[in-house]
Amino acid sequence: MKLAVLPGDGIGKEIVAQAVKVLDVLKGEGAGIEMEYGHIGGAGYDAEGDPLPETTLKLSREADAVLLGAVGGPQYDKLDRPLRPERGLLRIRKELNLFANLRPALLYPELAGASSLKPEVVAGLDIMIVRELTGDVYFGQPRGIEMRVGPNGQGERVGFNTMIYSESEVRRVAHVAFGIALKRGRRLCSVEKANVLECSELWRDVVAEVAKEYPEVELSSLYVDNAAMQLVRNPKQFDVIVTGNIFGDILSDQASMLSGSIGMLPSASLDEHNKGMYEPIHGSAPDIAGRDIANPLATILSVAMMYRYTFADAATADRIETAVKKVIAQGYRTGDIWTEGTNRVSCSAMGDAVVAAM
Ligand code: IPM
Ligand code: MG
């Protein structure tokens, strides 16, 4: 298996190094993994003047999977939009056609106290959000800021974007979501805003059509505002959620905080052949970069997802996830999840603990 490793910015290098330790264990046991490094985000801009350099794109296209750390940092905020780190991330998603973004929100029982919700509301939480990742208002044309005639007859600036989904885009992500629901609790909730938006009306119709092919899965629909409310009222009512790019961006951040620990949550972004990019859902945390205190578990768990979805090796995925559960049960905690009475460790010590647990 060929793996493109893109540490990116901020804490990206530190957390990816811990995930690579896990991969090295598997390599040492004979797994055929080849790793090659590339620049992305601010690191791409610094090294090659582009947040997604050609070399990185080529490396990623040729790889079976991509492991990404994080992108972004305050030093890049003043750059022109196309040169900003975030644009590198959006472009690689689009270029590799990674349309299905899987964002689990799972609460480890030992961390229930870290949630801002009551422990009984979140205990046992296990949701999978499937976010469409290459369409919607993120990529729709036309978009821009331009001068138009205002109410007083004078020119004023207007900003505009286009929310757009085609049937085929909705259909393919719906199939992924139904497929995942089949392997889990067999309940899928489609989230849109069909009471206001035509784009959402189409989304709802197409998801309902696809549902006919999955009679074992119970489909429900919610408007996004109601879904946001239900997610904090009673999050355990959900099994799998499927939604568009912008709603999924917002709801997945919200869902991640139910678990109290954004540093624990991995993600997968898949194309139709299960090639994937794997990354923690948290950002580059420039404020703590370089201090060896970041939580590497989301990145390590992203490697588990890589084994599950791209390498179709559930046994190894389970083994990595079990090792993470074990270090949590043993009381190892990085600062973000530390509570009185547990053992505060550095990023690299956490990586070592997972390796030992494996
Ligand atoms: C995410 C992030 C990105 C997004 C940003 C950094 C472009 O918020 O992965 O959720 O909006 O998709
Ligand atoms: Mg986001």
Coordinates of C-alpha atoms and ligand atoms in Angstrom, one line a residue:
M1 CA 0.0 0.0 0.0
K2 CA 1.3 3.4 -0.9
L3 CA 0.6 6.1 1.6
A4 CA 1.0 9.9 1.1
V5 CA 1.9 11.5 4.4
L6 CA 1.0 15.2 4.6
P7 CA 1.7 16.6 8.1
G8 CA 0.8 20.2 7.1
D9 CA 1.0 23.0 9.7
G10 CA 1.0 23.7 13.4
I11 CA 0.6 20.5 15.5
G12 CA 0.3 18.5 12.2
K13 CA 3.9 17.3 12.3
E14 CA 3.8 16.2 15.9
I15 CA 0.5 14.3 15.7
V16 CA 1.3 12.7 12.4
A17 CA 4.7 11.5 13.8
Q18 CA 2.7 9.5 16.4
A19 CA 0.4 7.9 13.8
V20 CA 3.5 7.0 11.8
K21 CA 4.8 5.1 14.9
V22 CA 1.7 3.0 14.8
L23 CA 2.2 2.4 11.0
D24 CA 5.9 1.5 11.7
V25 CA 4.7 -1.2 14.2
L26 CA 2.6 -2.7 11.5
K27 CA 5.4 -2.4 8.9
G28 CA 7.8 -4.1 11.4
E29 CA 5.3 -7.0 11.5
G30 CA 5.5 -7.3 7.7
A31 CA 2.7 -5.0 6.5
G32 CA 3.6 -3.7 3.0
I33 CA 3.2 0.0 3.5
E34 CA 5.3 2.6 1.7
M35 CA 5.2 6.1 3.1
E36 CA 6.1 9.2 1.2
Y37 CA 5.9 12.8 2.6
G38 CA 4.5 15.9 0.9
H39 CA 3.8 19.5 1.8
I40 CA 0.3 20.9 2.1
G41 CA -1.3 24.1 3.5
G42 CA 1.0 26.7 4.8
A43 CA 3.9 24.3 4.6
G44 CA 3.1 23.9 0.9
Y45 CA 3.1 27.7 0.5
D46 CA 6.4 28.1 2.4
A47 CA 8.2 25.3 0.6
E48 CA 6.7 25.6 -2.9
G49 CA 4.6 28.8 -3.0
D50 CA 1.3 26.8 -3.3
P51 CA -0.9 25.4 -0.5
L52 CA -1.4 22.3 -2.8
P53 CA 1.9 21.9 -4.7
E54 CA 1.8 19.9 -8.0
T55 CA 4.3 17.4 -6.4
T56 CA 1.9 16.8 -3.5
L57 CA -1.1 16.4 -5.7
K58 CA 0.8 13.9 -7.9
L59 CA 2.0 12.0 -4.8
S60 CA -1.6 11.9 -3.4
R61 CA -3.1 10.8 -6.8
E62 CA -0.6 7.9 -7.0
A63 CA -1.1 6.8 -3.4
D64 CA -3.8 4.4 -2.1
A65 CA -4.5 6.6 0.8
V66 CA -3.5 10.0 2.2
L67 CA -2.7 10.7 5.9
L68 CA -3.1 14.4 6.7
G69 CA -2.3 16.3 9.9
A70 CA -3.8 19.8 9.8
V71 CA -3.5 23.1 7.9
G72 CA -3.6 26.7 8.7
G73 CA -2.0 29.4 10.9
P74 CA -2.3 33.1 11.7
Q75 CA 0.8 33.9 9.6
Y76 CA -1.2 32.9 6.4
D77 CA -4.4 34.8 7.1
K78 CA -3.4 37.9 5.1
L79 CA -2.5 35.9 1.9
D80 CA -4.8 36.1 -1.1
R81 CA -7.6 33.5 -0.8
P82 CA -6.1 31.1 -3.4
L83 CA -2.8 30.9 -1.5
R84 CA -4.3 30.3 1.9
P85 CA -3.8 26.9 3.6
E86 CA -7.6 26.1 3.7
R87 CA -7.7 26.4 -0.1
G88 CA -5.1 23.6 -0.3
L89 CA -7.4 21.3 1.7
L90 CA -10.5 22.2 -0.4
R91 CA -8.6 21.6 -3.6
I92 CA -7.2 18.2 -2.6
R93 CA -10.7 17.1 -1.7
K94 CA -12.0 18.2 -5.0
E95 CA -9.1 17.0 -7.1
L96 CA -9.2 13.5 -5.6
N97 CA -13.0 13.5 -5.8
L98 CA -13.3 12.7 -2.1
F99 CA -17.1 13.3 -1.9
A100 CA -18.0 11.3 1.2
N101 CA -16.7 12.6 4.5
L102 CA -17.2 10.3 7.4
R103 CA -17.1 12.0 10.8
P104 CA -17.8 9.7 13.8
A105 CA -18.7 11.3 17.1
L106 CA -18.1 8.7 19.7
L107 CA -17.8 9.1 23.5
Y108 CA -15.3 7.0 25.4
P109 CA -17.0 6.3 28.8
E110 CA -14.0 7.5 30.8
L111 CA -14.3 10.9 29.1
A112 CA -18.0 11.5 29.7
G113 CA -17.1 14.2 32.3
A114 CA -15.3 16.2 29.6
S115 CA -18.6 16.8 27.7
S116 CA -20.4 20.1 28.3
L117 CA -23.7 18.1 28.4
K118 CA -24.9 15.9 31.3
P119 CA -23.1 12.5 31.3
E120 CA -26.4 10.6 31.0
V121 CA -27.3 12.6 27.8
V122 CA -24.0 11.6 26.1
A123 CA -22.9 8.3 27.7
G124 CA -22.7 5.7 25.0
L125 CA -22.9 8.2 22.2
D126 CA -22.0 6.8 18.9
I127 CA -23.0 8.8 15.8
M128 CA -21.6 8.8 12.3
I129 CA -22.0 11.9 10.2
V130 CA -21.7 11.5 6.5
R131 CA -21.0 14.9 5.0
E132 CA -21.0 15.5 1.3
L133 CA -17.6 17.1 0.6
T134 CA -17.1 18.2 -3.0
G135 CA -20.3 20.1 -3.8
D136 CA -22.8 22.7 -2.4
V137 CA -22.1 26.3 -1.7
Y138 CA -18.4 25.5 -1.1
F139 CA -17.8 25.0 -4.8
G140 CA -21.0 26.3 -6.6
Q141 CA -20.6 28.9 -9.4
P142 CA -21.2 31.8 -9.7
R143 CA -19.5 33.1 -6.6
G144 CA -17.8 36.4 -5.9
I145 CA -18.0 39.9 -4.5
E146 CA -19.0 42.6 -7.0
M147 CA -20.5 46.1 -7.4
R148 CA -24.2 46.3 -8.0
V149 CA -26.7 49.2 -7.9
G150 CA -28.0 49.6 -4.3
P151 CA -31.4 50.8 -3.1
N152 CA -30.3 54.4 -3.2
G153 CA -29.2 54.1 -6.8
Q154 CA -25.6 54.1 -5.9
G155 CA -23.1 51.3 -6.3
E156 CA -22.5 48.9 -3.4
R157 CA -20.7 45.6 -3.0
V158 CA -22.6 42.4 -2.9
G159 CA -21.2 39.0 -2.0
F160 CA -22.8 35.8 -3.4
N161 CA -22.4 32.0 -3.6
T162 CA -24.4 29.3 -5.2
M163 CA -25.9 26.4 -3.3
I164 CA -26.1 23.6 -5.9
Y165 CA -26.4 19.8 -5.9
S166 CA -27.0 17.5 -8.8
E167 CA -29.0 14.3 -8.5
S168 CA -25.9 12.2 -9.1
E169 CA -24.0 14.0 -6.4
V170 CA -26.8 13.4 -3.9
R171 CA -27.2 9.8 -5.0
R172 CA -23.6 8.7 -4.6
V173 CA -23.2 10.1 -1.1
A174 CA -26.6 8.7 -0.1
H175 CA -25.4 5.2 -1.2
V176 CA -22.4 5.6 1.0
A177 CA -24.5 6.6 4.0
F178 CA -27.0 3.8 3.5
G179 CA -24.2 1.4 3.2
I180 CA -22.7 2.5 6.5
A181 CA -26.1 2.5 8.2
L182 CA -26.5 -1.1 7.1
K183 CA -23.4 -2.1 9.0
R184 CA -24.4 -0.1 12.1
G185 CA -27.8 0.6 13.7
R186 CA -29.7 0.6 10.4
R187 CA -31.1 4.1 10.9
L188 CA -30.3 7.0 8.6
C189 CA -31.4 10.6 9.1
S190 CA -31.1 12.9 6.1
V191 CA -30.6 16.6 7.1
E192 CA -31.5 19.5 4.8
K193 CA -33.6 22.6 4.6
A194 CA -36.3 21.5 2.2
N195 CA -38.9 23.9 3.6
V196 CA -36.9 26.8 2.2
L197 CA -34.3 25.7 -0.4
E198 CA -35.0 24.0 -3.8
C199 CA -31.5 22.5 -3.5
S200 CA -32.6 20.7 -0.3
E201 CA -35.9 19.7 -1.9
L202 CA -34.0 17.8 -4.6
W203 CA -31.7 16.4 -1.9
R204 CA -34.7 15.0 0.0
D205 CA -36.3 13.5 -3.1
V206 CA -33.2 11.8 -4.2
V207 CA -32.3 10.4 -0.8
A208 CA -35.9 9.0 -0.6
E209 CA -35.4 7.3 -4.0
V210 CA -32.2 5.7 -3.0
A211 CA -33.8 4.5 0.2
K212 CA -35.9 2.1 -1.8
E213 CA -32.8 0.1 -2.5
Y214 CA -32.2 -0.3 1.3
P215 CA -35.4 -1.6 2.8
E216 CA -33.5 -2.7 5.9
V217 CA -32.6 0.9 6.8
E218 CA -35.1 3.2 8.4
L219 CA -34.9 6.6 6.8
S220 CA -35.9 9.9 8.5
S221 CA -35.5 13.5 7.5
L222 CA -34.9 16.6 9.6
Y223 CA -34.5 20.3 8.7
V224 CA -31.1 21.4 9.7
D225 CA -32.2 23.8 12.4
N226 CA -34.2 21.1 14.1
A227 CA -31.3 18.6 13.7
A228 CA -29.0 21.1 15.5
M229 CA -31.5 21.3 18.3
Q230 CA -32.0 17.5 18.5
L231 CA -28.3 17.0 18.6
V232 CA -28.0 18.7 21.9
R233 CA -31.4 17.7 23.2
N234 CA -31.0 14.0 22.7
P235 CA -28.0 13.1 20.6
K236 CA -28.4 9.3 21.2
Q237 CA -31.5 9.2 19.0
F238 CA -29.1 9.4 16.0
D239 CA -27.3 6.5 14.3
V240 CA -26.1 7.8 10.9
I241 CA -26.7 11.3 9.6
V242 CA -26.2 12.3 5.9
T243 CA -26.1 15.9 4.9
G244 CA -24.6 18.4 2.5
N245 CA -21.3 20.1 2.7
I246 CA -22.2 23.3 4.6
F247 CA -24.7 21.8 7.0
G248 CA -22.3 18.9 7.6
D249 CA -19.5 21.3 8.3
I250 CA -21.5 22.9 11.1
L251 CA -23.3 19.8 12.5
S252 CA -20.0 17.8 12.7
D253 CA -18.3 20.5 14.8
Q254 CA -21.3 20.5 17.0
A255 CA -21.4 16.7 17.3
S256 CA -17.7 16.5 18.0
M257 CA -18.1 18.7 21.1
L258 CA -20.8 16.3 22.5
S259 CA -17.9 14.0 23.1
G260 CA -16.1 16.8 24.9
S261 CA -12.9 16.1 23.1
I262 CA -12.3 17.3 19.6
G263 CA -8.8 15.9 20.0
M264 CA -10.2 12.3 19.9
L265 CA -12.1 12.3 16.7
P266 CA -10.8 11.0 13.3
S267 CA -12.3 11.4 9.9
A268 CA -12.2 9.7 6.5
S269 CA -12.9 11.3 3.1
L270 CA -13.6 8.7 0.4
D271 CA -14.0 8.6 -3.4
E272 CA -16.1 6.0 -5.1
H273 CA -13.3 3.4 -5.0
N274 CA -12.7 3.8 -1.3
K275 CA -9.5 5.6 -1.8
G276 CA -9.3 8.0 1.0
M277 CA -7.8 10.9 2.9
Y278 CA -7.7 10.5 6.6
E279 CA -7.3 13.3 9.1
P280 CA -8.2 14.3 12.6
I281 CA -11.2 16.6 12.6
H282 CA -9.5 19.2 14.7
G283 CA -7.3 22.0 13.3
S284 CA -3.6 22.9 13.4
A285 CA -3.8 24.5 16.9
P286 CA -0.9 27.0 16.3
D287 CA -1.1 28.2 19.9
I288 CA 0.3 24.8 21.2
A289 CA 2.4 23.8 18.1
G290 CA 5.9 22.6 18.7
R291 CA 5.4 21.9 22.4
D292 CA 4.7 18.2 22.3
I293 CA 1.4 18.5 24.2
A294 CA -1.2 18.0 21.4
N295 CA -3.5 14.9 21.5
P296 CA -2.4 12.5 18.8
L297 CA -5.3 10.0 19.3
A298 CA -7.5 11.5 16.6
T299 CA -4.7 11.0 14.0
I300 CA -4.0 7.5 15.3
L301 CA -7.7 6.7 15.1
S302 CA -7.7 8.1 11.5
V303 CA -5.1 5.4 10.7
A304 CA -7.6 2.9 12.1
M305 CA -10.3 4.3 9.7
M306 CA -7.8 4.0 6.9
Y307 CA -7.4 0.3 7.6
R308 CA -11.2 -0.1 7.8
Y309 CA -12.2 1.7 4.7
T310 CA -9.4 1.8 2.2
F311 CA -7.4 -1.3 3.2
A312 CA -10.6 -3.3 4.0
D313 CA -8.7 -4.7 7.0
A314 CA -11.2 -4.5 9.9
A315 CA -9.0 -6.7 12.2
T316 CA -6.1 -4.1 12.1
A317 CA -8.6 -1.2 12.5
D318 CA -10.1 -2.9 15.6
R319 CA -6.6 -3.6 16.9
I320 CA -5.6 0.1 16.7
E321 CA -9.0 1.2 18.2
T322 CA -8.6 -1.3 21.0
A323 CA -5.1 0.0 21.8
V324 CA -6.5 3.6 22.0
K325 CA -9.3 2.4 24.4
K326 CA -6.7 0.7 26.5
V327 CA -4.5 3.7 27.0
I328 CA -7.6 5.8 27.9
A329 CA -8.6 3.1 30.4
Q330 CA -5.1 3.0 31.7
G331 CA -5.5 6.7 32.5
Y332 CA -3.1 8.3 30.0
R333 CA -4.3 11.8 29.1
T334 CA -3.0 14.6 27.0
G335 CA -3.8 18.1 28.4
D336 CA -7.0 18.5 26.4
I337 CA -8.7 15.5 28.1
W338 CA -6.8 15.5 31.4
T339 CA -8.9 15.5 34.6
E340 CA -7.8 15.2 38.2
G341 CA -6.5 11.8 39.1
T342 CA -5.4 10.8 35.5
N343 CA -1.9 10.6 34.1
R344 CA -1.0 13.7 32.1
V345 CA 1.4 12.8 29.2
S346 CA 3.0 14.5 26.2
C347 CA 2.0 13.9 22.6
S348 CA 5.0 11.6 22.0
A349 CA 4.4 9.7 25.2
M350 CA 0.8 9.1 24.2
G351 CA 2.0 7.7 20.9
D352 CA 4.4 5.4 22.7
A353 CA 1.6 4.3 25.0
V354 CA -0.5 3.3 22.0
V355 CA 2.4 1.4 20.5
A356 CA 3.0 -0.4 23.8
A357 CA -0.8 -1.2 24.0
M358 CA -0.7 -2.7 20.5
Ligands
IPM1 C1 -13.5 21.2 8.0 C2 -13.0 22.6 8.0 C3 -12.8 23.1 6.5 C4 -14.2 23.0 5.9 C5 -12.1 24.4 6.3 C6 -10.8 24.5 7.1 C7 -11.9 24.7 4.9 O1 -13.8 23.5 8.7 O2 -12.8 20.3 7.5 O3 -14.6 21.0 8.6 O4 -14.9 24.0 6.0 O5 -14.5 22.0 5.3
MG2 MG -15.3 22.5 9.7

